[in-house]
Amino acid sequence: YAERLLKDLEKLKGKWPERVIAQQRNWIGKSEGALLKFMVGDTPVEVFTTRPDTVFGATFMVLAPEHPLTLELAKRGGRLEEVKEFVERVKRRRDRESKDKEGVFLGVYATNPANGREIPVWTADYVLYEYGTGAIMAVPAHDQRDWEFAKKYGIEILPVVQPEEEWDFEKGAYEGRGRLINSGEFDGTDSEEAKRKITLWLKEKGLGEPKVTYRLRDWNISRQRYWGTPIPIVYCDRCGTVPVPEEDLPVKLPLDVQFTGRGNPLESSEEFVNTTCPKCGGPARRETDTMDTFFDSSWYFLRFCDPKNEKLPFSREKTDYWMPVDFYIGGIEHAVLHLLYARFFQKFLKDIGLVRDDEPFERLITQGMVLKKWVSIGMLLKYIGLSEEDEIDTLVEKLKELEEVSK
């Protein structure tokens, strides 16, 4: 749903605050680029890049410490113990990336698909497994973080994009647009045009393809807390993972839990945890995770349209009448949480035919933006014929008189 969530932000322009729209756009994080294949011996390592125009300048490669190939390649390169120690140290850190970037050479080399050069493969703390493929082609001449790493470890810096103005690559990376140099048959090509040409050229060789990625990841709805909707699953040694039958829903939270501040409170309720398997009737244990409360608030506005329906979440007739919400007022802190999840739920529910609209909230007002009229205490006192020296009891009596008059 990432692309639809992004595209449909256009429908909300002028109706939602621009900074909420911007936050959602950035959170979805669409990136257009290329997926390139670097070979380490007979092992392909895929790299996503938004700058395929700089591939000729890739002088080393970096895998995230958590990448599944990191330890495997380190073992192949005879550096397993050193790399394993580094990986464990990075995992233990509270702040993932150190100010002074750190890395370890894996002892193996990859083939640059553009020019056939053998380049060293490293693992480093500044590459995240969650982004792209968890591996990067490092182009120190045109990426500042790669430049800082290359300077520290003495790795070659090869410029492949020439800016119009003079640029000293010994002082920093040039990340802008220009004309290609040191790039074989693509020398002289504008870098923007080269992105497409080089991608198609590598595609013909079977070493690359155009690719769109998103920063957005799947939403993990489970959590280890008491407050939340129980997940209707039981675990049976004989039958495995078994859903609770529909006729036994809802699974309700127990009242005999102990809140100790340690672990999951639901695990302390033996009456809740120990149950029978819906399939075989044997002993089973309930899932003790609960659903994130955002799961409920992602559709509660639809339930408000039909709150007493005992057969359905809501009727289509009533949501067609009331929805979408005309004005939605809430905190901006939910810009990429509740407000994004609610939009996702609405689109999914439309796809399965339960609602008509693909956006839940017509207009959004974030708290602090509602302003009609305000009056100072001094003005109020003057209006009702009191001074600031009068006792509070006198003020209360006067306000009560005004209330009676207004009735």
Short mmCIF file of N, CA, C and O in Angstrom, two decimals, residues 128-252:
data_model
loop_
_atom_site.label_atom_id
_atom_site.label_comp_id
_atom_site.label_asym_id
_atom_site.label_seq_id
_atom_site.Cartn_x
_atom_site.Cartn_y
_atom_site.Cartn_z
N LEU A 128 22.91 0.38 7.32
CA LEU A 128 21.79 -0.23 8.04
C LEU A 128 21.18 -1.36 7.22
O LEU A 128 20.93 -1.21 6.02
N TYR A 129 20.93 -2.48 7.87
CA TYR A 129 20.34 -3.62 7.18
C TYR A 129 18.91 -3.32 6.76
O TYR A 129 18.39 -3.86 5.78
N GLU A 130 18.22 -2.41 7.51
CA GLU A 130 16.82 -2.10 7.24
C GLU A 130 16.64 -1.27 5.97
O GLU A 130 15.54 -1.18 5.44
N TYR A 131 17.70 -0.63 5.48
CA TYR A 131 17.55 0.24 4.32
C TYR A 131 18.04 -0.47 3.06
O TYR A 131 19.14 -1.04 3.05
N GLY A 132 17.24 -0.40 2.00
CA GLY A 132 17.64 -1.01 0.74
C GLY A 132 17.83 -2.50 0.90
O GLY A 132 16.96 -3.22 1.37
N THR A 133 19.02 -3.00 0.52
CA THR A 133 19.32 -4.43 0.63
C THR A 133 20.24 -4.73 1.80
O THR A 133 20.60 -5.88 2.02
N GLY A 134 20.64 -3.68 2.53
CA GLY A 134 21.58 -3.90 3.63
C GLY A 134 23.02 -3.95 3.17
O GLY A 134 23.92 -4.28 3.95
N ALA A 135 23.24 -3.63 1.89
CA ALA A 135 24.60 -3.57 1.34
C ALA A 135 24.69 -2.37 0.42
O ALA A 135 23.71 -2.02 -0.25
N ILE A 136 25.85 -1.71 0.38
CA ILE A 136 26.01 -0.54 -0.48
C ILE A 136 27.25 -0.66 -1.34
O ILE A 136 28.23 -1.33 -0.97
N MET A 137 27.19 -0.02 -2.51
CA MET A 137 28.43 0.22 -3.25
C MET A 137 28.93 1.56 -2.72
O MET A 137 28.20 2.54 -2.69
N ALA A 138 30.15 1.59 -2.27
CA ALA A 138 30.68 2.80 -1.64
C ALA A 138 31.43 3.63 -2.68
O ALA A 138 32.38 3.15 -3.30
N VAL A 139 30.95 4.86 -2.88
CA VAL A 139 31.54 5.77 -3.86
C VAL A 139 32.04 7.00 -3.10
O VAL A 139 31.32 8.00 -3.00
N PRO A 140 33.23 6.95 -2.53
CA PRO A 140 33.69 8.01 -1.63
C PRO A 140 33.81 9.39 -2.27
O PRO A 140 33.71 10.40 -1.58
N ALA A 141 33.98 9.46 -3.58
CA ALA A 141 34.09 10.77 -4.23
C ALA A 141 32.75 11.49 -4.27
O ALA A 141 32.71 12.72 -4.39
N HIS A 142 31.64 10.74 -4.11
CA HIS A 142 30.33 11.34 -4.30
C HIS A 142 29.33 11.01 -3.19
O HIS A 142 28.12 11.18 -3.36
N ASP A 143 29.82 10.55 -2.06
CA ASP A 143 28.99 10.33 -0.87
C ASP A 143 29.85 10.66 0.35
O ASP A 143 30.89 10.03 0.56
N GLN A 144 29.40 11.62 1.14
CA GLN A 144 30.24 12.12 2.23
C GLN A 144 30.55 11.06 3.28
O GLN A 144 31.67 10.99 3.79
N ARG A 145 29.59 10.21 3.59
CA ARG A 145 29.87 9.17 4.60
C ARG A 145 30.89 8.16 4.07
O ARG A 145 31.77 7.73 4.81
N ASP A 146 30.76 7.81 2.79
CA ASP A 146 31.75 6.91 2.19
C ASP A 146 33.12 7.58 2.16
O ASP A 146 34.16 6.93 2.37
N TRP A 147 33.13 8.89 1.90
CA TRP A 147 34.39 9.66 1.84
C TRP A 147 35.09 9.62 3.20
O TRP A 147 36.29 9.40 3.28
N GLU A 148 34.33 9.85 4.26
CA GLU A 148 34.91 9.85 5.61
C GLU A 148 35.47 8.47 5.96
O GLU A 148 36.55 8.35 6.55
N PHE A 149 34.76 7.42 5.56
CA PHE A 149 35.22 6.05 5.82
C PHE A 149 36.48 5.75 5.02
O PHE A 149 37.46 5.17 5.54
N ALA A 150 36.48 6.14 3.75
CA ALA A 150 37.64 5.89 2.88
C ALA A 150 38.87 6.63 3.37
O ALA A 150 39.99 6.09 3.35
N LYS A 151 38.69 7.85 3.83
CA LYS A 151 39.82 8.63 4.37
C LYS A 151 40.41 7.95 5.60
O LYS A 151 41.62 7.89 5.78
N LYS A 152 39.55 7.44 6.46
CA LYS A 152 40.02 6.80 7.70
C LYS A 152 40.80 5.53 7.41
O LYS A 152 41.82 5.26 8.06
N TYR A 153 40.34 4.74 6.44
CA TYR A 153 40.95 3.43 6.19
C TYR A 153 41.84 3.39 4.95
O TYR A 153 42.27 2.31 4.54
N GLY A 154 42.10 4.55 4.35
CA GLY A 154 43.04 4.61 3.24
C GLY A 154 42.56 3.93 1.97
O GLY A 154 43.35 3.28 1.27
N ILE A 155 41.29 4.08 1.65
CA ILE A 155 40.72 3.46 0.45
C ILE A 155 40.67 4.50 -0.68
O ILE A 155 40.46 5.69 -0.44
N GLU A 156 40.85 4.05 -1.90
CA GLU A 156 40.91 4.95 -3.07
C GLU A 156 39.64 5.78 -3.23
O GLU A 156 38.53 5.29 -3.03
N ILE A 157 39.82 7.05 -3.59
CA ILE A 157 38.72 7.95 -3.90
C ILE A 157 38.80 8.30 -5.38
O ILE A 157 39.74 8.97 -5.82
N LEU A 158 37.82 7.83 -6.17
CA LEU A 158 37.86 7.99 -7.63
C LEU A 158 36.68 8.84 -8.10
O LEU A 158 35.55 8.37 -8.12
N PRO A 159 36.91 10.10 -8.50
CA PRO A 159 35.81 10.95 -9.00
C PRO A 159 35.28 10.44 -10.33
O PRO A 159 36.07 10.08 -11.22
N VAL A 160 33.95 10.42 -10.47
CA VAL A 160 33.35 10.03 -11.75
C VAL A 160 32.29 11.03 -12.21
O VAL A 160 31.75 10.90 -13.30
N VAL A 161 31.99 12.03 -11.39
CA VAL A 161 31.07 13.11 -11.77
C VAL A 161 31.82 14.42 -11.59
O VAL A 161 32.24 14.76 -10.47
N GLN A 162 32.00 15.15 -12.68
CA GLN A 162 32.75 16.41 -12.66
C GLN A 162 31.79 17.59 -12.54
O GLN A 162 30.98 17.82 -13.43
N PRO A 163 31.85 18.36 -11.45
CA PRO A 163 30.98 19.54 -11.34
C PRO A 163 31.47 20.66 -12.25
O PRO A 163 32.61 20.63 -12.74
N GLU A 164 30.61 21.65 -12.48
CA GLU A 164 30.99 22.79 -13.32
C GLU A 164 32.09 23.61 -12.67
O GLU A 164 33.02 24.06 -13.33
N GLU A 165 31.98 23.80 -11.35
CA GLU A 165 33.02 24.56 -10.64
C GLU A 165 34.16 23.64 -10.23
O GLU A 165 34.03 22.43 -10.20
N GLU A 166 35.28 24.26 -9.87
CA GLU A 166 36.44 23.52 -9.37
C GLU A 166 36.07 22.82 -8.06
O GLU A 166 35.41 23.40 -7.21
N TRP A 167 36.48 21.58 -7.90
CA TRP A 167 36.17 20.83 -6.67
C TRP A 167 37.39 20.05 -6.20
O TRP A 167 38.03 19.36 -6.99
N ASP A 168 37.70 20.19 -4.91
CA ASP A 168 38.82 19.47 -4.33
C ASP A 168 38.31 18.21 -3.63
O ASP A 168 37.75 18.28 -2.53
N PHE A 169 38.48 17.07 -4.27
CA PHE A 169 37.97 15.82 -3.71
C PHE A 169 38.77 15.36 -2.49
O PHE A 169 38.36 14.43 -1.81
N GLU A 170 39.89 16.01 -2.22
CA GLU A 170 40.64 15.70 -1.00
C GLU A 170 39.99 16.32 0.22
O GLU A 170 40.30 15.95 1.35
N LYS A 171 39.09 17.27 0.00
CA LYS A 171 38.46 17.97 1.13
C LYS A 171 37.02 17.49 1.40
O LYS A 171 36.43 17.83 2.43
N GLY A 172 36.46 16.73 0.49
CA GLY A 172 35.11 16.24 0.71
C GLY A 172 34.48 15.70 -0.56
O GLY A 172 35.00 15.88 -1.67
N ALA A 173 33.35 15.00 -0.40
CA ALA A 173 32.65 14.41 -1.54
C ALA A 173 31.81 15.45 -2.27
O ALA A 173 31.27 16.37 -1.65
N TYR A 174 31.70 15.30 -3.58
CA TYR A 174 30.79 16.13 -4.36
C TYR A 174 29.55 15.28 -4.64
O TYR A 174 29.62 14.25 -5.31
N GLU A 175 28.39 15.71 -4.14
CA GLU A 175 27.18 14.90 -4.23
C GLU A 175 26.16 15.44 -5.24
O GLU A 175 25.03 14.94 -5.31
N GLY A 176 26.55 16.44 -6.00
CA GLY A 176 25.62 17.08 -6.93
C GLY A 176 25.68 16.52 -8.34
O GLY A 176 26.23 15.45 -8.61
N ARG A 177 25.12 17.31 -9.25
CA ARG A 177 25.00 16.92 -10.65
C ARG A 177 26.22 17.38 -11.43
O ARG A 177 26.89 18.33 -11.05
N GLY A 178 26.52 16.70 -12.54
CA GLY A 178 27.65 17.11 -13.37
C GLY A 178 27.76 16.21 -14.58
O GLY A 178 26.80 15.54 -14.96
N ARG A 179 28.96 16.17 -15.17
CA ARG A 179 29.19 15.30 -16.33
C ARG A 179 30.15 14.19 -15.94
O ARG A 179 31.06 14.38 -15.14
N LEU A 180 29.90 13.01 -16.51
CA LEU A 180 30.68 11.84 -16.12
C LEU A 180 32.11 11.87 -16.64
O LEU A 180 32.37 12.30 -17.76
N ILE A 181 33.02 11.42 -15.79
CA ILE A 181 34.42 11.19 -16.14
C ILE A 181 34.81 9.82 -15.60
O ILE A 181 34.09 9.24 -14.77
N ASN A 182 35.90 9.28 -16.07
CA ASN A 182 36.39 7.96 -15.62
C ASN A 182 35.29 6.90 -15.67
O ASN A 182 35.25 5.99 -14.84
N SER A 183 34.40 7.02 -16.66
CA SER A 183 33.24 6.13 -16.74
C SER A 183 33.10 5.48 -18.11
O SER A 183 31.99 5.26 -18.61
N GLY A 184 34.24 5.18 -18.76
CA GLY A 184 34.22 4.47 -20.03
C GLY A 184 33.42 5.18 -21.10
O GLY A 184 33.56 6.40 -21.30
N GLU A 185 32.53 4.45 -21.74
CA GLU A 185 31.76 5.00 -22.86
C GLU A 185 30.76 6.07 -22.44
O GLU A 185 30.19 6.77 -23.29
N PHE A 186 30.57 6.24 -21.14
CA PHE A 186 29.61 7.24 -20.65
C PHE A 186 30.26 8.57 -20.30
O PHE A 186 29.57 9.48 -19.83
N ASP A 187 31.55 8.69 -20.52
CA ASP A 187 32.23 9.97 -20.26
C ASP A 187 31.55 11.10 -21.02
O ASP A 187 31.21 10.96 -22.20
N GLY A 188 31.33 12.23 -20.32
CA GLY A 188 30.71 13.39 -20.94
C GLY A 188 29.19 13.41 -20.82
O GLY A 188 28.55 14.44 -21.10
N THR A 189 28.59 12.30 -20.39
CA THR A 189 27.13 12.23 -20.24
C THR A 189 26.70 12.98 -18.99
O THR A 189 27.35 12.91 -17.95
N ASP A 190 25.59 13.72 -19.08
CA ASP A 190 25.03 14.37 -17.91
C ASP A 190 24.66 13.30 -16.88
O ASP A 190 24.10 12.26 -17.23
N SER A 191 24.94 13.54 -15.61
CA SER A 191 24.76 12.52 -14.58
C SER A 191 23.31 12.07 -14.44
O SER A 191 23.04 10.89 -14.19
N GLU A 192 22.35 12.99 -14.62
CA GLU A 192 20.95 12.59 -14.52
C GLU A 192 20.57 11.64 -15.66
O GLU A 192 19.87 10.65 -15.45
N GLU A 193 21.04 11.97 -16.85
CA GLU A 193 20.77 11.11 -18.00
C GLU A 193 21.49 9.78 -17.86
O GLU A 193 20.99 8.72 -18.25
N ALA A 194 22.67 9.83 -17.25
CA ALA A 194 23.49 8.62 -17.09
C ALA A 194 22.84 7.61 -16.15
O ALA A 194 23.08 6.40 -16.27
N LYS A 195 22.02 8.08 -15.19
CA LYS A 195 21.35 7.15 -14.28
C LYS A 195 20.55 6.12 -15.08
O LYS A 195 20.62 4.92 -14.83
N ARG A 196 19.77 6.62 -16.03
CA ARG A 196 18.93 5.74 -16.84
C ARG A 196 19.77 4.90 -17.79
O ARG A 196 19.57 3.68 -17.90
N LYS A 197 20.73 5.53 -18.47
CA LYS A 197 21.53 4.83 -19.48
C LYS A 197 22.37 3.71 -18.88
O LYS A 197 22.44 2.60 -19.42
N ILE A 198 23.01 3.98 -17.75
CA ILE A 198 23.86 2.97 -17.12
C ILE A 198 23.01 1.82 -16.57
O ILE A 198 23.40 0.66 -16.66
N THR A 199 21.84 2.15 -16.02
CA THR A 199 20.96 1.10 -15.50
C THR A 199 20.54 0.16 -16.63
O THR A 199 20.59 -1.07 -16.47
N LEU A 200 20.13 0.71 -17.77
CA LEU A 200 19.71 -0.13 -18.90
C LEU A 200 20.89 -0.92 -19.47
O LEU A 200 20.73 -2.08 -19.87
N TRP A 201 22.07 -0.30 -19.49
CA TRP A 201 23.29 -0.96 -19.97
C TRP A 201 23.62 -2.17 -19.09
O TRP A 201 23.93 -3.26 -19.60
N LEU A 202 23.52 -2.01 -17.77
CA LEU A 202 23.79 -3.12 -16.85
C LEU A 202 22.68 -4.16 -16.90
O LEU A 202 22.92 -5.36 -16.70
N LYS A 203 21.46 -3.73 -17.20
CA LYS A 203 20.34 -4.68 -17.33
C LYS A 203 20.59 -5.63 -18.50
O LYS A 203 20.33 -6.84 -18.40
N GLU A 204 21.10 -5.08 -19.61
CA GLU A 204 21.41 -5.91 -20.77
C GLU A 204 22.47 -6.96 -20.44
O GLU A 204 22.48 -8.04 -21.02
N LYS A 205 23.35 -6.65 -19.49
CA LYS A 205 24.41 -7.58 -19.08
C LYS A 205 23.93 -8.54 -17.99
O LYS A 205 24.67 -9.41 -17.54
N GLY A 206 22.68 -8.35 -17.53
CA GLY A 206 22.16 -9.19 -16.46
C GLY A 206 22.72 -8.83 -15.09
O GLY A 206 22.70 -9.63 -14.16
N LEU A 207 23.19 -7.57 -14.96
CA LEU A 207 23.84 -7.15 -13.71
C LEU A 207 23.13 -5.98 -13.02
O LEU A 207 23.66 -5.40 -12.08
N GLY A 208 21.93 -5.66 -13.50
CA GLY A 208 21.20 -4.56 -12.87
C GLY A 208 19.80 -4.42 -13.44
O GLY A 208 19.48 -5.00 -14.49
N GLU A 209 18.97 -3.65 -12.74
CA GLU A 209 17.61 -3.37 -13.21
C GLU A 209 17.08 -2.15 -12.47
O GLU A 209 17.50 -1.87 -11.34
N PRO A 210 16.14 -1.41 -13.10
CA PRO A 210 15.51 -0.28 -12.40
C PRO A 210 14.75 -0.80 -11.17
O PRO A 210 14.18 -1.89 -11.20
N LYS A 211 14.74 0.00 -10.10
CA LYS A 211 14.10 -0.46 -8.87
C LYS A 211 13.55 0.71 -8.07
O LYS A 211 14.18 1.77 -7.99
N VAL A 212 12.37 0.51 -7.49
CA VAL A 212 11.78 1.49 -6.57
C VAL A 212 11.73 0.85 -5.19
O VAL A 212 11.29 -0.29 -5.04
N THR A 213 12.21 1.54 -4.18
CA THR A 213 12.15 1.03 -2.81
C THR A 213 11.43 2.04 -1.92
O THR A 213 11.30 3.22 -2.27
N TYR A 214 11.01 1.56 -0.77
CA TYR A 214 10.32 2.41 0.20
C TYR A 214 10.97 2.24 1.57
O TYR A 214 11.36 1.13 1.94
N ARG A 215 11.05 3.32 2.30
CA ARG A 215 11.55 3.26 3.66
C ARG A 215 10.54 2.57 4.58
O ARG A 215 10.89 1.95 5.57
N LEU A 216 9.27 2.68 4.22
CA LEU A 216 8.18 2.09 4.99
C LEU A 216 8.37 0.59 5.11
O LEU A 216 8.70 -0.09 4.16
N ARG A 217 8.15 0.08 6.33
CA ARG A 217 8.26 -1.35 6.57
C ARG A 217 6.92 -1.90 7.07
O ARG A 217 6.06 -1.15 7.50
N ASP A 218 6.76 -3.23 7.04
CA ASP A 218 5.54 -3.84 7.57
C ASP A 218 5.37 -3.45 9.03
O ASP A 218 6.35 -3.33 9.78
N TRP A 219 4.12 -3.31 9.43
CA TRP A 219 3.78 -2.86 10.78
C TRP A 219 3.67 -4.07 11.71
O TRP A 219 2.84 -4.94 11.50
N ASN A 220 4.52 -4.11 12.74
CA ASN A 220 4.43 -5.18 13.74
C ASN A 220 3.41 -4.77 14.79
O ASN A 220 3.64 -3.84 15.56
N ILE A 221 2.25 -5.45 14.81
CA ILE A 221 1.15 -5.02 15.67
C ILE A 221 1.19 -5.64 17.06
O ILE A 221 0.37 -5.32 17.91
N SER A 222 2.11 -6.59 17.32
CA SER A 222 2.09 -7.27 18.62
C SER A 222 3.00 -6.58 19.62
O SER A 222 4.01 -5.97 19.27
N ARG A 223 2.63 -6.71 20.89
CA ARG A 223 3.45 -6.13 21.96
C ARG A 223 3.19 -6.91 23.25
O ARG A 223 2.16 -7.57 23.40
N GLN A 224 4.11 -6.80 24.21
CA GLN A 224 4.04 -7.57 25.44
C GLN A 224 3.47 -6.71 26.57
O GLN A 224 4.16 -6.35 27.51
N ARG A 225 2.19 -6.36 26.43
CA ARG A 225 1.52 -5.54 27.44
C ARG A 225 0.13 -6.09 27.72
O ARG A 225 -0.45 -6.79 26.90
N TYR A 226 -0.39 -5.73 28.88
CA TYR A 226 -1.75 -6.17 29.24
C TYR A 226 -2.80 -5.38 28.45
O TYR A 226 -3.74 -5.94 27.92
N TRP A 227 -2.62 -4.07 28.41
CA TRP A 227 -3.64 -3.21 27.81
C TRP A 227 -3.57 -3.32 26.28
O TRP A 227 -2.65 -2.87 25.64
N GLY A 228 -4.60 -3.94 25.71
CA GLY A 228 -4.65 -4.12 24.27
C GLY A 228 -5.53 -5.30 23.94
O GLY A 228 -5.93 -6.07 24.81
N THR A 229 -5.85 -5.48 22.68
CA THR A 229 -6.71 -6.57 22.26
C THR A 229 -5.93 -7.88 22.24
O THR A 229 -4.91 -7.96 21.56
N PRO A 230 -6.37 -8.91 22.98
CA PRO A 230 -5.67 -10.20 22.92
C PRO A 230 -5.65 -10.75 21.50
O PRO A 230 -6.63 -10.63 20.76
N ILE A 231 -4.54 -11.35 21.12
CA ILE A 231 -4.42 -11.95 19.79
C ILE A 231 -5.02 -13.36 19.86
O ILE A 231 -4.57 -14.19 20.65
N PRO A 232 -6.07 -13.66 19.08
CA PRO A 232 -6.82 -14.91 19.23
C PRO A 232 -6.12 -16.13 18.61
O PRO A 232 -6.57 -16.69 17.60
N ILE A 233 -5.02 -16.53 19.23
CA ILE A 233 -4.23 -17.67 18.77
C ILE A 233 -3.88 -18.53 19.98
O ILE A 233 -3.58 -18.01 21.05
N VAL A 234 -3.92 -19.86 19.80
CA VAL A 234 -3.42 -20.76 20.84
C VAL A 234 -2.35 -21.66 20.23
O VAL A 234 -2.32 -21.87 19.01
N TYR A 235 -1.48 -22.19 21.10
CA TYR A 235 -0.37 -23.04 20.66
C TYR A 235 -0.54 -24.43 21.26
O TYR A 235 -0.65 -24.58 22.47
N CYS A 236 -0.58 -25.41 20.40
CA CYS A 236 -0.80 -26.80 20.81
C CYS A 236 0.40 -27.63 20.37
O CYS A 236 0.87 -27.50 19.23
N ASP A 237 0.91 -28.50 21.27
CA ASP A 237 2.06 -29.34 20.93
C ASP A 237 1.74 -30.28 19.77
O ASP A 237 2.62 -30.65 18.99
N ARG A 238 0.48 -30.67 19.66
CA ARG A 238 0.09 -31.61 18.60
C ARG A 238 -0.29 -30.90 17.30
O ARG A 238 0.10 -31.30 16.22
N CYS A 239 -1.05 -29.79 17.41
CA CYS A 239 -1.60 -29.13 16.21
C CYS A 239 -0.83 -27.89 15.77
O CYS A 239 -1.10 -27.32 14.71
N GLY A 240 0.07 -27.41 16.62
CA GLY A 240 0.83 -26.21 16.27
C GLY A 240 0.07 -24.93 16.58
O GLY A 240 -0.60 -24.82 17.61
N THR A 241 0.16 -23.97 15.67
CA THR A 241 -0.50 -22.68 15.85
C THR A 241 -1.95 -22.75 15.36
O THR A 241 -2.19 -23.05 14.19
N VAL A 242 -2.88 -22.48 16.26
CA VAL A 242 -4.30 -22.66 15.93
C VAL A 242 -5.09 -21.38 16.22
O VAL A 242 -5.03 -20.85 17.34
N PRO A 243 -5.84 -20.85 15.24
CA PRO A 243 -6.68 -19.68 15.49
C PRO A 243 -7.87 -20.03 16.40
O PRO A 243 -8.40 -21.14 16.30
N VAL A 244 -8.26 -19.11 17.27
CA VAL A 244 -9.46 -19.31 18.08
C VAL A 244 -10.67 -19.25 17.15
O VAL A 244 -10.79 -18.33 16.34
N PRO A 245 -11.60 -20.23 17.24
CA PRO A 245 -12.78 -20.23 16.36
C PRO A 245 -13.62 -18.96 16.54
O PRO A 245 -13.67 -18.39 17.62
N GLU A 246 -14.28 -18.56 15.46
CA GLU A 246 -15.05 -17.31 15.48
C GLU A 246 -16.13 -17.31 16.56
O GLU A 246 -16.37 -16.28 17.20
N GLU A 247 -16.73 -18.48 16.82
CA GLU A 247 -17.79 -18.52 17.82
C GLU A 247 -17.27 -18.31 19.25
O GLU A 247 -18.05 -18.03 20.17
N ASP A 248 -15.95 -18.43 19.43
CA ASP A 248 -15.37 -18.22 20.76
C ASP A 248 -14.79 -16.82 20.93
O ASP A 248 -14.14 -16.53 21.94
N LEU A 249 -14.99 -15.98 19.96
CA LEU A 249 -14.51 -14.60 20.05
C LEU A 249 -15.55 -13.71 20.72
O LEU A 249 -16.74 -14.01 20.64
N PRO A 250 -15.20 -12.63 21.40
CA PRO A 250 -13.81 -12.17 21.54
C PRO A 250 -13.09 -12.86 22.70
O PRO A 250 -13.73 -13.32 23.64
N VAL A 251 -11.77 -12.94 22.60
CA VAL A 251 -10.95 -13.36 23.73
C VAL A 251 -10.82 -12.14 24.64
O VAL A 251 -10.38 -11.08 24.19
N LYS A 252 -11.22 -12.29 25.90
CA LYS A 252 -11.22 -11.14 26.81
C LYS A 252 -10.02 -11.16 27.74
O LYS A 252 -9.51 -12.23 28.10
#
